[in-house]
PDB file of C-alpha atoms in Angstrom:
ATOM      1  CA  MET A   1      41.673 -10.359  -4.940  1.00 51.00           C
ATOM      2  CA  SER A   2      38.983 -13.045  -4.797  1.00 54.00           C
ATOM      3  CA  LEU A   3      35.720 -11.647  -5.437  1.00 56.00           C
ATOM      4  CA  GLY A   4      32.304 -13.635  -5.810  1.00 52.00           C
ATOM      5  CA  SER A   5      30.345 -14.471  -8.946  1.00 53.00           C
ATOM      6  CA  GLY A   6      28.706 -11.474 -10.251  1.00 60.00           C
ATOM      7  CA  SER A   7      26.126 -13.323 -11.703  1.00 71.00           C
ATOM      8  CA  GLN A   8      24.444 -14.074  -8.390  1.00 80.00           C
ATOM      9  CA  LEU A   9      25.444 -10.775  -6.727  1.00 87.00           C
ATOM     10  CA  ASN A  10      23.851  -8.982  -9.283  1.00 84.00           C
ATOM     11  CA  ASN A  11      20.742 -11.017  -9.838  1.00 86.00           C
ATOM     12  CA  ALA A  12      17.703  -8.657  -9.952  1.00 86.00           C
ATOM     13  CA  GLU A  13      15.355 -10.959  -8.440  1.00 87.00           C
ATOM     14  CA  ARG A  14      17.855 -11.757  -5.398  1.00 88.00           C
ATOM     15  CA  THR A  15      18.005  -8.163  -4.910  1.00 86.00           C
ATOM     16  CA  GLU A  16      14.107  -7.670  -4.998  1.00 86.00           C
ATOM     17  CA  THR A  17      13.791 -10.229  -2.588  1.00 85.00           C
ATOM     18  CA  LEU A  18      16.303  -8.775  -0.464  1.00 85.00           C
ATOM     19  CA  GLN A  19      14.361  -5.467  -0.585  1.00 85.00           C
ATOM     20  CA  GLU A  20      10.773  -6.601  -0.198  1.00 82.00           C
ATOM     21  CA  LEU A  21      12.124  -8.463   3.067  1.00 82.00           C
ATOM     22  CA  GLY A  22      12.435  -5.165   4.625  1.00 80.00           C
ATOM     23  CA  LEU A  23      15.784  -6.769   6.360  1.00 80.00           C
ATOM     24  CA  LEU A  24      18.450  -4.118   5.128  1.00 84.00           C
ATOM     25  CA  ASP A  25      19.842  -0.626   6.956  1.00 76.00           C
ATOM     26  CA  VAL A  26      16.919  -1.593   9.869  1.00 71.00           C
ATOM     27  CA  SER A  27      17.097  -1.777  13.289  1.00 69.00           C
ATOM     28  CA  PHE A  28      18.238  -4.469  15.421  1.00 73.00           C
ATOM     29  CA  ASP A  29      16.173  -7.406  15.501  1.00 81.00           C
ATOM     30  CA  PRO A  30      15.691  -9.293  18.873  1.00 88.00           C
ATOM     31  CA  ALA A  31      14.880 -12.427  16.895  1.00 88.00           C
ATOM     32  CA  PHE A  32      17.977 -12.611  15.074  1.00 91.00           C
ATOM     33  CA  ASP A  33      20.104 -11.689  17.756  1.00 92.00           C
ATOM     34  CA  ARG A  34      18.932 -14.371  20.081  1.00 93.00           C
ATOM     35  CA  LEU A  35      20.189 -16.933  17.265  1.00 94.00           C
ATOM     36  CA  THR A  36      23.469 -15.248  16.921  1.00 95.00           C
ATOM     37  CA  ARG A  37      24.417 -14.994  20.665  1.00 95.00           C
ATOM     38  CA  LEU A  38      23.256 -18.476  20.829  1.00 96.00           C
ATOM     39  CA  ALA A  39      25.155 -19.572  18.070  1.00 96.00           C
ATOM     40  CA  SER A  40      28.288 -18.005  19.480  1.00 96.00           C
ATOM     41  CA  LYS A  41      27.764 -19.905  23.039  1.00 96.00           C
ATOM     42  CA  VAL A  42      27.007 -23.184  21.543  1.00 96.00           C
ATOM     43  CA  LEU A  43      29.647 -23.210  19.403  1.00 97.00           C
ATOM     44  CA  GLN A  44      32.283 -21.175  21.613  1.00 96.00           C
ATOM     45  CA  ALA A  45      32.724 -19.075  18.390  1.00 97.00           C
ATOM     46  CA  PRO A  46      33.941 -15.603  19.205  1.00 97.00           C
ATOM     47  CA  VAL A  47      31.955 -14.340  16.501  1.00 98.00           C
ATOM     48  CA  SER A  48      28.647 -15.018  14.816  1.00 97.00           C
ATOM     49  CA  LEU A  49      26.768 -13.117  12.198  1.00 95.00           C
ATOM     50  CA  LEU A  50      23.686 -13.003   9.867  1.00 96.00           C
ATOM     51  CA  SER A  51      25.455 -11.444   6.644  1.00 95.00           C
ATOM     52  CA  LEU A  52      23.248 -10.181   3.757  1.00 94.00           C
ATOM     53  CA  VAL A  53      25.040  -9.557   0.376  1.00 94.00           C
ATOM     54  CA  GLU A  54      24.207  -6.932  -1.957  1.00 92.00           C
ATOM     55  CA  HIS A  55      26.480  -6.253  -5.129  1.00 90.00           C
ATOM     56  CA  HIS A  56      28.501  -3.872  -3.407  1.00 92.00           C
ATOM     57  CA  ARG A  57      28.631  -4.632   0.489  1.00 94.00           C
ATOM     58  CA  GLN A  58      27.543  -7.043   2.974  1.00 95.00           C
ATOM     59  CA  TYR A  59      24.988  -5.978   5.712  1.00 94.00           C
ATOM     60  CA  PHE A  60      25.259  -7.387   8.970  1.00 94.00           C
ATOM     61  CA  LYS A  61      21.737  -7.869  10.178  1.00 93.00           C
ATOM     62  CA  SER A  62      22.744  -9.625  13.086  1.00 93.00           C
ATOM     63  CA  HIS A  63      26.112  -9.774  14.849  1.00 95.00           C
ATOM     64  CA  ILE A  64      27.782 -10.676  17.989  1.00 95.00           C
ATOM     65  CA  GLY A  65      31.387 -10.225  18.793  1.00 95.00           C
ATOM     66  CA  LEU A  66      32.407  -8.035  16.022  1.00 93.00           C
ATOM     67  CA  ALA A  67      34.883  -5.277  16.942  1.00 91.00           C
ATOM     68  CA  GLU A  68      34.930  -1.798  15.947  1.00 92.00           C
ATOM     69  CA  PRO A  69      34.262   0.007  13.649  1.00 93.00           C
ATOM     70  CA  TRP A  70      32.366  -2.535  12.046  1.00 92.00           C
ATOM     71  CA  ALA A  71      30.009  -3.399  15.026  1.00 91.00           C
ATOM     72  CA  GLU A  72      28.950  -0.204  14.513  1.00 91.00           C
ATOM     73  CA  ARG A  73      28.813   0.549  11.205  1.00 92.00           C
ATOM     74  CA  ARG A  74      26.845  -2.983  10.586  1.00 93.00           C
ATOM     75  CA  GLU A  75      28.529  -3.340   6.954  1.00 94.00           C
ATOM     76  CA  THR A  76      31.653  -3.973   4.881  1.00 95.00           C
ATOM     77  CA  PRO A  77      32.708  -3.781   1.295  1.00 95.00           C
ATOM     78  CA  LEU A  78      32.999  -7.088  -0.298  1.00 95.00           C
ATOM     79  CA  THR A  79      36.550  -6.988  -0.249  1.00 95.00           C
ATOM     80  CA  HIS A  80      36.230  -7.712   3.271  1.00 96.00           C
ATOM     81  CA  SER A  81      33.661 -10.701   2.614  1.00 95.00           C
ATOM     82  CA  PHE A  82      33.693 -14.282   3.154  1.00 97.00           C
ATOM     83  CA  CYS A  83      30.013 -14.766   2.746  1.00 96.00           C
ATOM     84  CA  GLN A  84      29.869 -13.395  -0.568  1.00 96.00           C
ATOM     85  CA  HIS A  85      31.113 -16.746  -1.738  1.00 96.00           C
ATOM     86  CA  VAL A  86      28.488 -18.546  -0.157  1.00 96.00           C
ATOM     87  CA  VAL A  87      25.949 -16.605  -2.072  1.00 95.00           C
ATOM     88  CA  SER A  88      27.850 -16.959  -5.369  1.00 93.00           C
ATOM     89  CA  ASN A  89      28.382 -20.518  -5.085  1.00 93.00           C
ATOM     90  CA  GLY A  90      25.100 -21.031  -3.331  1.00 92.00           C
ATOM     91  CA  GLN A  91      26.843 -23.489  -0.718  1.00 95.00           C
ATOM     92  CA  GLU A  92      28.513 -23.532   2.689  1.00 96.00           C
ATOM     93  CA  LEU A  93      31.882 -22.069   2.651  1.00 97.00           C
ATOM     94  CA  ILE A  94      34.114 -23.912   5.461  1.00 98.00           C
ATOM     95  CA  VAL A  95      37.646 -22.620   6.380  1.00 98.00           C
ATOM     96  CA  THR A  96      40.144 -23.795   8.794  1.00 98.00           C
ATOM     97  CA  ASP A  97      42.793 -21.284   7.929  1.00 98.00           C
ATOM     98  CA  ALA A  98      41.828 -18.120   5.918  1.00 97.00           C
ATOM     99  CA  ARG A  99      45.678 -17.315   5.353  1.00 97.00           C
ATOM    100  CA  GLU A 100      46.035 -20.827   3.451  1.00 96.00           C
ATOM    101  CA  HIS A 101      42.399 -21.177   1.594  1.00 97.00           C
ATOM    102  CA  PRO A 102      42.881 -20.550  -2.312  1.00 95.00           C
ATOM    103  CA  LEU A 103      39.387 -18.695  -1.986  1.00 95.00           C
ATOM    104  CA  VAL A 104      39.818 -16.146   0.639  1.00 96.00           C
ATOM    105  CA  HIS A 105      43.538 -16.141   1.403  1.00 96.00           C
ATOM    106  CA  ASP A 106      43.949 -12.500   0.128  1.00 96.00           C
ATOM    107  CA  ASN A 107      40.730 -11.256   1.460  1.00 96.00           C
ATOM    108  CA  LEU A 108      41.032  -7.765   3.587  1.00 96.00           C
ATOM    109  CA  ALA A 109      39.055  -9.260   6.403  1.00 96.00           C
ATOM    110  CA  ILE A 110      41.918 -11.153   7.524  1.00 97.00           C
ATOM    111  CA  PRO A 111      43.872  -8.353   8.298  1.00 96.00           C
ATOM    112  CA  ASP A 112      41.233  -5.747   9.213  1.00 95.00           C
ATOM    113  CA  LEU A 113      38.535  -8.093  11.100  1.00 95.00           C
ATOM    114  CA  GLY A 114      41.056 -10.730  12.337  1.00 95.00           C
ATOM    115  CA  VAL A 115      38.968 -13.712  10.413  1.00 97.00           C
ATOM    116  CA  ILE A 116      41.201 -16.929  10.524  1.00 98.00           C
ATOM    117  CA  SER A 117      38.830 -19.770  10.728  1.00 98.00           C
ATOM    118  CA  TYR A 118      34.778 -19.409   9.098  1.00 98.00           C
ATOM    119  CA  ALA A 119      31.993 -21.406   8.880  1.00 98.00           C
ATOM    120  CA  GLY A 120      29.077 -20.216   6.797  1.00 98.00           C
ATOM    121  CA  MET A 121      25.869 -21.562   6.020  1.00 98.00           C
ATOM    122  CA  PRO A 122      23.704 -20.375   2.926  1.00 97.00           C
ATOM    123  CA  ILE A 123      20.134 -18.156   3.964  1.00 95.00           C
ATOM    124  CA  ARG A 124      17.548 -18.757   1.300  1.00 92.00           C
ATOM    125  CA  SER A 125      14.352 -17.173   0.523  1.00 87.00           C
ATOM    126  CA  GLY A 126      12.208 -16.809  -2.518  1.00 81.00           C
ATOM    127  CA  GLY A 127      14.571 -19.778  -4.178  1.00 86.00           C
ATOM    128  CA  HIS A 128      17.605 -17.094  -3.654  1.00 90.00           C
ATOM    129  CA  VAL A 129      20.748 -17.151  -1.344  1.00 94.00           C
ATOM    130  CA  LEU A 130      20.352 -14.162   0.060  1.00 94.00           C
ATOM    131  CA  GLY A 131      23.483 -14.040   2.703  1.00 94.00           C
ATOM    132  CA  SER A 132      25.088 -16.559   5.150  1.00 97.00           C
ATOM    133  CA  PHE A 133      24.613 -17.337   8.790  1.00 97.00           C
ATOM    134  CA  CYS A 134      28.452 -17.811  10.143  1.00 98.00           C
ATOM    135  CA  VAL A 135      30.629 -18.029  12.747  1.00 98.00           C
ATOM    136  CA  ILE A 136      34.015 -16.799  13.055  1.00 98.00           C
ATOM    137  CA  ASP A 137      37.444 -17.562  14.850  1.00 97.00           C
ATOM    138  CA  GLY A 138      40.488 -15.452  15.254  1.00 96.00           C
ATOM    139  CA  LYS A 139      42.633 -18.668  14.947  1.00 97.00           C
ATOM    140  CA  PRO A 140      42.695 -21.547  13.119  1.00 98.00           C
ATOM    141  CA  ARG A 141      40.191 -24.044  13.786  1.00 97.00           C
ATOM    142  CA  VAL A 142      38.874 -27.385  12.224  1.00 97.00           C
ATOM    143  CA  TRP A 143      35.228 -27.472  12.601  1.00 97.00           C
ATOM    144  CA  THR A 144      33.803 -30.683  13.939  1.00 97.00           C
ATOM    145  CA  ALA A 145      30.930 -32.600  11.852  1.00 97.00           C
ATOM    146  CA  ASP A 146      28.601 -31.666  15.194  1.00 97.00           C
ATOM    147  CA  GLU A 147      29.282 -28.131  14.923  1.00 97.00           C
ATOM    148  CA  LEU A 148      28.750 -27.811  11.192  1.00 97.00           C
ATOM    149  CA  ASP A 149      25.094 -29.756  11.971  1.00 97.00           C
ATOM    150  CA  ILE A 150      24.505 -27.333  14.698  1.00 97.00           C
ATOM    151  CA  LEU A 151      25.229 -24.405  12.315  1.00 97.00           C
ATOM    152  CA  HIS A 152      22.981 -26.174   9.862  1.00 97.00           C
ATOM    153  CA  GLU A 153      20.131 -26.099  12.180  1.00 96.00           C
ATOM    154  CA  PHE A 154      20.632 -22.183  13.126  1.00 95.00           C
ATOM    155  CA  ALA A 155      20.332 -21.746   9.721  1.00 95.00           C
ATOM    156  CA  GLU A 156      17.108 -23.737   9.030  1.00 95.00           C
ATOM    157  CA  LEU A 157      15.771 -21.343  11.930  1.00 93.00           C
ATOM    158  CA  LEU A 158      16.682 -18.403  10.362  1.00 91.00           C
ATOM    159  CA  MET A 159      15.364 -19.368   7.198  1.00 91.00           C
ATOM    160  CA  THR A 160      12.024 -20.374   8.914  1.00 91.00           C
ATOM    161  CA  GLU A 161      11.667 -16.991  10.659  1.00 88.00           C
ATOM    162  CA  LEU A 162      12.015 -15.355   7.062  1.00 86.00           C
ATOM    163  CA  LYS A 163       9.333 -17.845   5.506  1.00 87.00           C
ATOM    164  CA  LEU A 164       7.368 -16.733   8.056  1.00 88.00           C
ATOM    165  CA  ARG A 165       7.863 -12.906   8.206  1.00 82.00           C
ATOM    166  CA  GLN A 166       7.178 -13.141   4.132  1.00 81.00           C
ATOM    167  CA  GLU A 167       4.097 -15.417   4.697  1.00 85.00           C
ATOM    168  CA  ILE A 168       2.960 -12.211   7.131  1.00 85.00           C
ATOM    169  CA  ARG A 169       4.386  -9.413   4.485  1.00 81.00           C
ATOM    170  CA  ILE A 170       2.110 -11.298   1.825  1.00 84.00           C
ATOM    171  CA  HIS A 171      -0.849 -11.731   4.144  1.00 87.00           C
ATOM    172  CA  GLN A 172      -1.037  -7.667   4.736  1.00 88.00           C
ATOM    173  CA  GLN A 173      -0.545  -6.981   1.236  1.00 86.00           C
ATOM    174  CA  ASP A 174      -3.482  -9.451   0.265  1.00 89.00           C
ATOM    175  CA  ILE A 175      -5.181  -7.335   3.139  1.00 91.00           C
ATOM    176  CA  ARG A 176      -4.204  -4.071   1.703  1.00 90.00           C
ATOM    177  CA  GLU A 177      -5.269  -5.184  -1.590  1.00 90.00           C
ATOM    178  CA  ARG A 178      -8.718  -6.227  -0.676  1.00 90.00           C
ATOM    179  CA  GLU A 179      -9.129  -2.991   1.356  1.00 90.00           C
ATOM    180  CA  ARG A 180      -8.191  -0.984  -1.767  1.00 89.00           C
ATOM    181  CA  LEU A 181     -10.691  -3.310  -3.948  1.00 89.00           C
ATOM    182  CA  GLN A 182     -13.243  -2.622  -1.403  1.00 88.00           C
ATOM    183  CA  ASN A 183     -12.778   1.183  -1.282  1.00 87.00           C
ATOM    184  CA  GLU A 184     -12.842   1.164  -5.039  1.00 86.00           C
ATOM    185  CA  LEU A 185     -16.000  -1.040  -5.072  1.00 86.00           C
ATOM    186  CA  ILE A 186     -17.511   1.022  -2.554  1.00 80.00           C
ATOM    187  CA  GLY A 187     -16.598   4.504  -5.028  1.00 76.00           C
ATOM    188  CA  LEU A 188     -18.006   2.841  -7.756  1.00 77.00           C
ATOM    189  CA  GLN A 189     -21.148   1.832  -5.941  1.00 74.00           C
ATOM    190  CA  GLN A 190     -21.562   5.603  -4.313  1.00 66.00           C
ATOM    191  CA  ALA A 191     -21.167   6.751  -7.993  1.00 65.00           C
ATOM    192  CA  LEU A 192     -23.914   4.664  -9.398  1.00 64.00           C
ATOM    193  CA  LEU A 193     -26.247   5.595  -6.380  1.00 59.00           C
ATOM    194  CA  ASP A 194     -25.502   9.096  -7.236  1.00 58.00           C
ATOM    195  CA  GLU A 195     -26.447   8.368 -10.724  1.00 55.00           C
ATOM    196  CA  LEU A 196     -29.347   6.536  -9.843  1.00 56.00           C
ATOM    197  CA  SER A 197     -30.678   8.814  -7.148  1.00 60.00           C
ATOM    198  CA  THR A 198     -30.533  11.705  -9.280  1.00 69.00           C
ATOM    199  CA  PRO A 199     -31.295  10.787 -13.033  1.00 79.00           C
ATOM    200  CA  LEU A 200     -30.485  13.813 -15.433  1.00 81.00           C
ATOM    201  CA  ILE A 201     -33.162  13.016 -18.583  1.00 84.00           C
ATOM    202  CA  PRO A 202     -32.644  15.274 -21.708  1.00 88.00           C
ATOM    203  CA  LEU A 203     -36.097  15.643 -22.947  1.00 86.00           C
ATOM    204  CA  ASN A 204     -34.644  17.831 -25.688  1.00 88.00           C
ATOM    205  CA  ASP A 205     -31.691  20.151 -26.280  1.00 85.00           C
ATOM    206  CA  GLN A 206     -33.453  22.699 -24.136  1.00 90.00           C
ATOM    207  CA  VAL A 207     -35.069  21.075 -21.073  1.00 91.00           C
ATOM    208  CA  LEU A 208     -33.479  18.320 -18.339  1.00 89.00           C
ATOM    209  CA  VAL A 209     -35.997  16.202 -16.529  1.00 90.00           C
ATOM    210  CA  VAL A 210     -34.889  15.049 -12.762  1.00 86.00           C
ATOM    211  CA  PRO A 211     -37.153  12.670 -11.352  1.00 88.00           C
ATOM    212  CA  LEU A 212     -36.693  12.246  -7.915  1.00 83.00           C
ATOM    213  CA  ILE A 213     -37.978   9.140  -5.825  1.00 82.00           C
ATOM    214  CA  GLY A 214     -37.403   8.135  -2.387  1.00 80.00           C
ATOM    215  CA  ALA A 215     -36.427  10.049   0.907  1.00 78.00           C
ATOM    216  CA  LEU A 216     -34.547  13.130   0.138  1.00 74.00           C
ATOM    217  CA  ASP A 217     -32.014  13.700   3.092  1.00 77.00           C
ATOM    218  CA  GLN A 218     -29.395  16.185   3.311  1.00 79.00           C
ATOM    219  CA  GLN A 219     -26.518  13.988   1.827  1.00 80.00           C
ATOM    220  CA  ARG A 220     -28.751  13.196  -0.995  1.00 79.00           C
ATOM    221  CA  ALA A 221     -30.047  16.798  -1.313  1.00 82.00           C
ATOM    222  CA  GLN A 222     -26.250  17.965  -1.643  1.00 84.00           C
ATOM    223  CA  ARG A 223     -25.675  15.468  -4.259  1.00 83.00           C
ATOM    224  CA  MET A 224     -28.737  16.637  -6.360  1.00 83.00           C
ATOM    225  CA  THR A 225     -27.743  20.043  -6.237  1.00 85.00           C
ATOM    226  CA  GLU A 226     -24.276  19.043  -7.755  1.00 86.00           C
ATOM    227  CA  ALA A 227     -25.485  16.751 -10.379  1.00 84.00           C
ATOM    228  CA  LEU A 228     -28.204  19.227 -11.222  1.00 85.00           C
ATOM    229  CA  LEU A 229     -25.414  22.563 -11.580  1.00 89.00           C
ATOM    230  CA  THR A 230     -23.150  19.939 -13.770  1.00 87.00           C
ATOM    231  CA  GLY A 231     -25.805  18.813 -15.932  1.00 87.00           C
ATOM    232  CA  VAL A 232     -27.164  22.587 -16.854  1.00 88.00           C
ATOM    233  CA  GLY A 233     -23.535  23.019 -17.788  1.00 87.00           C
ATOM    234  CA  LYS A 234     -23.106  20.042 -19.583  1.00 88.00           C
ATOM    235  CA  TYR A 235     -26.477  20.042 -21.450  1.00 87.00           C
ATOM    236  CA  ARG A 236     -26.731  23.760 -21.620  1.00 89.00           C
ATOM    237  CA  ALA A 237     -30.413  23.509 -20.748  1.00 89.00           C
ATOM    238  CA  ASP A 238     -32.561  26.622 -20.705  1.00 91.00           C
ATOM    239  CA  PHE A 239     -34.937  24.664 -18.313  1.00 92.00           C
ATOM    240  CA  VAL A 240     -34.573  22.049 -15.446  1.00 90.00           C
ATOM    241  CA  ILE A 241     -37.772  19.958 -14.629  1.00 91.00           C
ATOM    242  CA  LEU A 242     -37.251  18.679 -10.813  1.00 88.00           C
ATOM    243  CA  ASP A 243     -40.110  16.238 -10.396  1.00 90.00           C
ATOM    244  CA  ILE A 244     -40.702  15.556  -6.490  1.00 87.00           C
ATOM    245  CA  THR A 245     -43.618  13.096  -7.079  1.00 88.00           C
ATOM    246  CA  GLY A 246     -42.034  10.691  -5.496  1.00 85.00           C
ATOM    247  CA  VAL A 247     -40.686  12.245  -2.572  1.00 84.00           C
ATOM    248  CA  PRO A 248     -42.650  11.353   0.462  1.00 83.00           C
ATOM    249  CA  VAL A 249     -41.418  14.224   2.404  1.00 80.00           C
ATOM    250  CA  LEU A 250     -39.187  17.385   2.261  1.00 78.00           C
ATOM    251  CA  ASP A 251     -37.694  18.857   5.467  1.00 80.00           C
ATOM    252  CA  THR A 252     -36.784  22.378   6.169  1.00 80.00           C
ATOM    253  CA  TYR A 253     -32.832  22.298   5.072  1.00 82.00           C
ATOM    254  CA  VAL A 254     -33.547  20.411   2.003  1.00 81.00           C
ATOM    255  CA  ALA A 255     -36.452  22.636   1.366  1.00 81.00           C
ATOM    256  CA  SER A 256     -33.916  25.711   1.415  1.00 83.00           C
ATOM    257  CA  LEU A 257     -31.526  23.789  -0.740  1.00 82.00           C
ATOM    258  CA  LEU A 258     -34.003  23.614  -3.299  1.00 81.00           C
ATOM    259  CA  VAL A 259     -34.577  27.282  -3.528  1.00 82.00           C
ATOM    260  CA  GLN A 260     -30.818  28.096  -3.483  1.00 85.00           C
ATOM    261  CA  THR A 261     -30.154  25.414  -6.021  1.00 85.00           C
ATOM    262  CA  SER A 262     -33.042  27.582  -8.151  1.00 86.00           C
ATOM    263  CA  GLN A 263     -31.226  30.644  -7.778  1.00 86.00           C
ATOM    264  CA  ALA A 264     -27.843  29.081  -8.349  1.00 88.00           C
ATOM    265  CA  ILE A 265     -29.704  27.491 -11.723  1.00 89.00           C
ATOM    266  CA  GLN A 266     -30.532  31.200 -12.662  1.00 87.00           C
ATOM    267  CA  LEU A 267     -27.008  32.243 -12.499  1.00 88.00           C
ATOM    268  CA  LEU A 268     -25.701  29.671 -15.247  1.00 90.00           C
ATOM    269  CA  GLY A 269     -28.884  30.904 -17.440  1.00 90.00           C
ATOM    270  CA  ALA A 270     -31.263  28.165 -16.876  1.00 90.00           C
ATOM    271  CA  ARG A 271     -34.510  28.051 -14.801  1.00 90.00           C
ATOM    272  CA  MET A 272     -36.027  25.484 -12.401  1.00 88.00           C
ATOM    273  CA  VAL A 273     -39.570  24.413 -12.523  1.00 91.00           C
ATOM    274  CA  LEU A 274     -40.577  22.537  -9.449  1.00 90.00           C
ATOM    275  CA  THR A 275     -43.146  19.756 -10.162  1.00 92.00           C
ATOM    276  CA  GLY A 276     -45.194  17.418  -7.756  1.00 90.00           C
ATOM    277  CA  LEU A 277     -45.650  20.069  -5.310  1.00 84.00           C
ATOM    278  CA  ARG A 278     -48.194  18.625  -2.787  1.00 85.00           C
ATOM    279  CA  PRO A 279     -49.932  20.915   0.331  1.00 84.00           C
ATOM    280  CA  GLU A 280     -47.549  19.235   2.930  1.00 82.00           C
ATOM    281  CA  ILE A 281     -44.545  20.376   1.347  1.00 78.00           C
ATOM    282  CA  ALA A 282     -45.992  23.623   0.368  1.00 78.00           C
ATOM    283  CA  GLN A 283     -46.341  24.048   4.072  1.00 79.00           C
ATOM    284  CA  THR A 284     -43.036  23.212   4.787  1.00 76.00           C
ATOM    285  CA  ILE A 285     -41.710  25.512   2.666  1.00 75.00           C
ATOM    286  CA  VAL A 286     -44.353  28.517   3.739  1.00 76.00           C
ATOM    287  CA  SER A 287     -43.217  27.630   7.432  1.00 77.00           C
ATOM    288  CA  VAL A 288     -39.915  28.435   7.164  1.00 71.00           C
ATOM    289  CA  GLY A 289     -40.446  31.668   4.923  1.00 74.00           C
ATOM    290  CA  LEU A 290     -38.649  30.604   1.684  1.00 74.00           C
ATOM    291  CA  ASP A 291     -39.085  32.673  -1.086  1.00 71.00           C
ATOM    292  CA  LEU A 292     -40.336  30.881  -3.987  1.00 71.00           C
ATOM    293  CA  ARG A 293     -40.616  33.206  -6.496  1.00 71.00           C
ATOM    294  CA  SER A 294     -37.808  32.266  -8.411  1.00 70.00           C
ATOM    295  CA  VAL A 295     -39.065  29.038  -8.580  1.00 79.00           C
ATOM    296  CA  VAL A 296     -41.897  27.816 -11.457  1.00 87.00           C
ATOM    297  CA  THR A 297     -44.361  25.181  -9.523  1.00 88.00           C
ATOM    298  CA  TYR A 298     -46.832  22.942 -10.868  1.00 90.00           C
ATOM    299  CA  SER A 299     -48.494  19.802  -9.154  1.00 90.00           C
ATOM    300  CA  THR A 300     -47.982  17.556 -12.039  1.00 93.00           C
ATOM    301  CA  LEU A 301     -44.682  16.403 -13.943  1.00 91.00           C
ATOM    302  CA  GLN A 302     -47.131  16.800 -17.148  1.00 93.00           C
ATOM    303  CA  GLN A 303     -47.904  20.453 -16.427  1.00 93.00           C
ATOM    304  CA  GLY A 304     -44.107  21.582 -16.224  1.00 91.00           C
ATOM    305  CA  ILE A 305     -43.407  20.065 -19.649  1.00 91.00           C
ATOM    306  CA  GLU A 306     -46.054  21.927 -20.811  1.00 91.00           C
ATOM    307  CA  TYR A 307     -44.925  24.712 -19.485  1.00 91.00           C
ATOM    308  CA  THR A 308     -41.294  24.557 -21.147  1.00 91.00           C
ATOM    309  CA  PHE A 309     -42.864  23.874 -24.444  1.00 89.00           C
ATOM    310  CA  ARG A 310     -44.853  26.749 -24.368  1.00 87.00           C
ATOM    311  CA  ARG A 311     -41.916  28.623 -23.278  1.00 80.00           C
ATOM    312  CA  LYS A 312     -39.619  27.555 -26.040  1.00 66.00           C
TER     313      LYS A 312
END
């Protein structure tokens, strides 16, 4: 039994193109069904197919007039495929009477599907022949030049549709890639912001200085707490000097979080020194009844540094 050339049927790039287009083993497609239906009507052919050929089967992306069980299965093995030869040879295949044609006379599509006459045009995408758009008759038929021209036009319409879909797919991939890169950039910017918003400066092997500048909202305060606890563990510091000289205002939530952070740092074996404490910030802390006994406080960073040196 004559089968198509394996070199084209097994071509990895061709197979990849078939997969990328998402045409295999999916639901019926109205756009393709309209073309197969119209081709059968215009050419007065009982059967028309859009057949996509893999190395082991042909899959009917669209079909009109196909008998059961093939209509439901929507595929046949290559033993029942004329379209494989269109793929293998990269050109149209015109058959007046398959029983007498040297290429397909022993093809099982003749007895099992009733294929006697066949006209198939190659469907190309990405430089590869993916399959065939074909019309079939159950009796001998001489396909006229006009009929073949019409069939060729249908194939061109199909390829235009495939090209548009591929361009849409590429465009969607570009959008997803841009979104991925944008999210990655946002992540990098956030990581940089986290690092800059809570700079950890090792003064020596025992003291970390964390100078804060700018508004300290809840989100930044939470990042600060995470960074401080990580820094204490990383540097094995005995003291963490948190300087809030550059923080204009401290709300009650952030003030409470500072006290909790000091307590957490103590659990890690270190002690927090809070510097830059101004009267208005002290008033906020007192107004909510926070206990600062676990926190060493000074009005200037210099005083805080001197304190840690005295305790070494």
